Coordinates of C-alpha atoms in Angstrom, one line a residue:
X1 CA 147.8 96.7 212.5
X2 CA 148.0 93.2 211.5
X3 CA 150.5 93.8 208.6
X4 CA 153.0 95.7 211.7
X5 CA 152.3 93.0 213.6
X6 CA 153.0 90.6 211.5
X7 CA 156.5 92.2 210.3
X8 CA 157.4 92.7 214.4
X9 CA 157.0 88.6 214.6
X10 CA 159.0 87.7 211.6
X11 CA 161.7 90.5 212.7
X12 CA 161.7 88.2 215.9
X13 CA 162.2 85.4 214.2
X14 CA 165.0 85.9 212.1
X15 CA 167.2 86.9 215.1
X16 CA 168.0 83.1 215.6
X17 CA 170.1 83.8 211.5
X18 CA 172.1 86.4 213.2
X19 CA 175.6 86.1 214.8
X20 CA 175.7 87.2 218.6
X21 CA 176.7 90.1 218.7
X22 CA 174.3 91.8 215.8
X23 CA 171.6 89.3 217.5
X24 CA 172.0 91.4 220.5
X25 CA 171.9 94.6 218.6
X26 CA 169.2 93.7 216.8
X27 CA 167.1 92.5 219.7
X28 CA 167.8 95.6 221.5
X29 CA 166.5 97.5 218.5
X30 CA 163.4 95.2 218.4
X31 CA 162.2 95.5 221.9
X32 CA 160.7 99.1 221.5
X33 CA 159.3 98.4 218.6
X34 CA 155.7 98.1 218.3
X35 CA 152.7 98.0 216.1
X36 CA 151.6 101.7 217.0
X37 CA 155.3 102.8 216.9
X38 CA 155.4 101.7 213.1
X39 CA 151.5 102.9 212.0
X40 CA 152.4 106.5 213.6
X41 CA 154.2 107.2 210.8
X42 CA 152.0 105.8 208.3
X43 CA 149.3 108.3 206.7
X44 CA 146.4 106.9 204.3
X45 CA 145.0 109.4 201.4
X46 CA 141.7 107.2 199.9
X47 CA 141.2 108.4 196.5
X48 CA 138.3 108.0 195.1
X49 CA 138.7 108.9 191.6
X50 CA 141.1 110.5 189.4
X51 CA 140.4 114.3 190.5
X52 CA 141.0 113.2 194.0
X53 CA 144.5 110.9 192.8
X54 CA 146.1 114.0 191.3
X55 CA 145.4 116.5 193.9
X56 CA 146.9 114.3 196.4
X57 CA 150.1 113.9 194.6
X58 CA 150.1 117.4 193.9
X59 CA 150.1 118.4 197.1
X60 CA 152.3 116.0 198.6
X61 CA 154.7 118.8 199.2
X62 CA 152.4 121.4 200.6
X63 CA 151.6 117.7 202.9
X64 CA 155.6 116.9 203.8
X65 CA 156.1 120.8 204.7
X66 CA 153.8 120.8 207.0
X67 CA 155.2 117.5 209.1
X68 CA 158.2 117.3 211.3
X69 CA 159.3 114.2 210.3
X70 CA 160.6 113.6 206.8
X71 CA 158.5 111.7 204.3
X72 CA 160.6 108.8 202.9
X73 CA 157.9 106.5 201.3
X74 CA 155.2 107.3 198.9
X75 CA 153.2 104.3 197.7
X76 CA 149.7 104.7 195.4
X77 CA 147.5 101.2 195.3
X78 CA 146.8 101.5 192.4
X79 CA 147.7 103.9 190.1
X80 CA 146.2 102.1 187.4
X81 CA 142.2 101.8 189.1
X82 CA 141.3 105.3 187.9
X83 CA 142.7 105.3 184.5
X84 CA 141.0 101.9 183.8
X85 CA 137.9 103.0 185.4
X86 CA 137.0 106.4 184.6
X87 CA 136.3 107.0 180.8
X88 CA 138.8 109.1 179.5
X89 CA 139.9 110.1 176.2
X90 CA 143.2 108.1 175.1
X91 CA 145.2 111.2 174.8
X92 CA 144.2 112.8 178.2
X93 CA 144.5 109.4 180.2
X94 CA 148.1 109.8 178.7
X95 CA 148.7 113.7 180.0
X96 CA 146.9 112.9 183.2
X97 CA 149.3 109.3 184.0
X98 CA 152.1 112.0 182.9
X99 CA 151.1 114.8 185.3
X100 CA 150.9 111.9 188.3
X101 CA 153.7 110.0 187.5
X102 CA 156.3 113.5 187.1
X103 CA 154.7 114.9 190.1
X104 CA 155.7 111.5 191.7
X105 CA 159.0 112.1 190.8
X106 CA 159.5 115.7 191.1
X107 CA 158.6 114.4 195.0
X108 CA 161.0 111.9 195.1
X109 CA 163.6 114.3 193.8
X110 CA 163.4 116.9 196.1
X111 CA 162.8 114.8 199.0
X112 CA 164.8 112.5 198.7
X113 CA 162.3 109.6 199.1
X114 CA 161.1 106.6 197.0
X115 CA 157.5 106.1 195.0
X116 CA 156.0 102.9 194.8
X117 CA 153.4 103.0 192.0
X118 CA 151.6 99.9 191.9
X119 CA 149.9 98.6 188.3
X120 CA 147.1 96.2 188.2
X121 CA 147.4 93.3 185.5
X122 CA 144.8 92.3 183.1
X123 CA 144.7 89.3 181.2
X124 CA 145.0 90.1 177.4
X125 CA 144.6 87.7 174.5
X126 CA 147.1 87.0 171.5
X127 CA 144.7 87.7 168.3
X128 CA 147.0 85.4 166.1
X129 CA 147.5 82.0 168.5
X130 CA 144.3 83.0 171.0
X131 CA 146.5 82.3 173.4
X132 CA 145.6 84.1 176.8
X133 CA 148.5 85.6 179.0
X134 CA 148.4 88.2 182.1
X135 CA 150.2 91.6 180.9
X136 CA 150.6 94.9 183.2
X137 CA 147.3 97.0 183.2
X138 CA 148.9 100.4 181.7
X139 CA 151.3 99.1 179.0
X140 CA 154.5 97.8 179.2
X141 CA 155.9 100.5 179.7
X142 CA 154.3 100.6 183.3
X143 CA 156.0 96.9 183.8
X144 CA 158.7 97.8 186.2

């Protein structure tokens, strides 16, 4: 609630960057918003571990089918907490960040919406300088 809040109060007060007449639009627009209006939309899936991570994303269809309202934002916090945690075999991490990651976008496609996958960064040290410097938590590859 305070994150809606907070983005209702700093909608408000960019109004005064506006010219008139989108100020007015805009303002119109912003008095029926609300912090309920914007969480009614917003649906939370806590996962606690890997199992739980991929049967979510696997049944995000079977989840948007079921709604009236079309699903336009997928976000996971972090998709890199299980694979870091749980102790998985190098090669099955890999298949199992594959099958999250293409069920992801196989969502995105056919729904038209956008996935967010956020990465955690570690802090990884150069062997030849010892040099310490942060570095995305799944690779490089996971950097943008």
């Amino acid at each position: 609630a305070q994150m809606a809040e907070g983005l209702i109060s700093s909608l408000w007060q960019r109004l005064s960057a506006c010219n008139p007449a989108e100020r007015a639009q805009r303002e119109a627009a912003l008095r029926g918003l609300t912090s309920e209006s914007i969480l009614c939309g917003v649906h939370v899936f806590r996962c606690h571990d890997l199992a739980e991570l991929v049967a979510v994303v696997k049944g995000l269809r079977d989840f948007a089918a079921g709604r009236s309202s079309r699903i336009r934002l997928v976000v996971v916090d972090s998709v890199a907490f299980h694979f870091r945690h749980e102790q998985l075999a190098y090669t099955r991490r890999l298949q199992m960040l594959g099958t999250v990651s293409q069920a992801l976008l196989d969502f995105a496609r056919v729904e038209r919406a956008a996935a967010v996958l956020i990465n955690q960064v570690t802090t990884r040290v150069n062997d030849a300088t010892n040099e310490s410097f942060i570095a995305p938590a799944l690779g490089e590859s996971w950097a943008h």
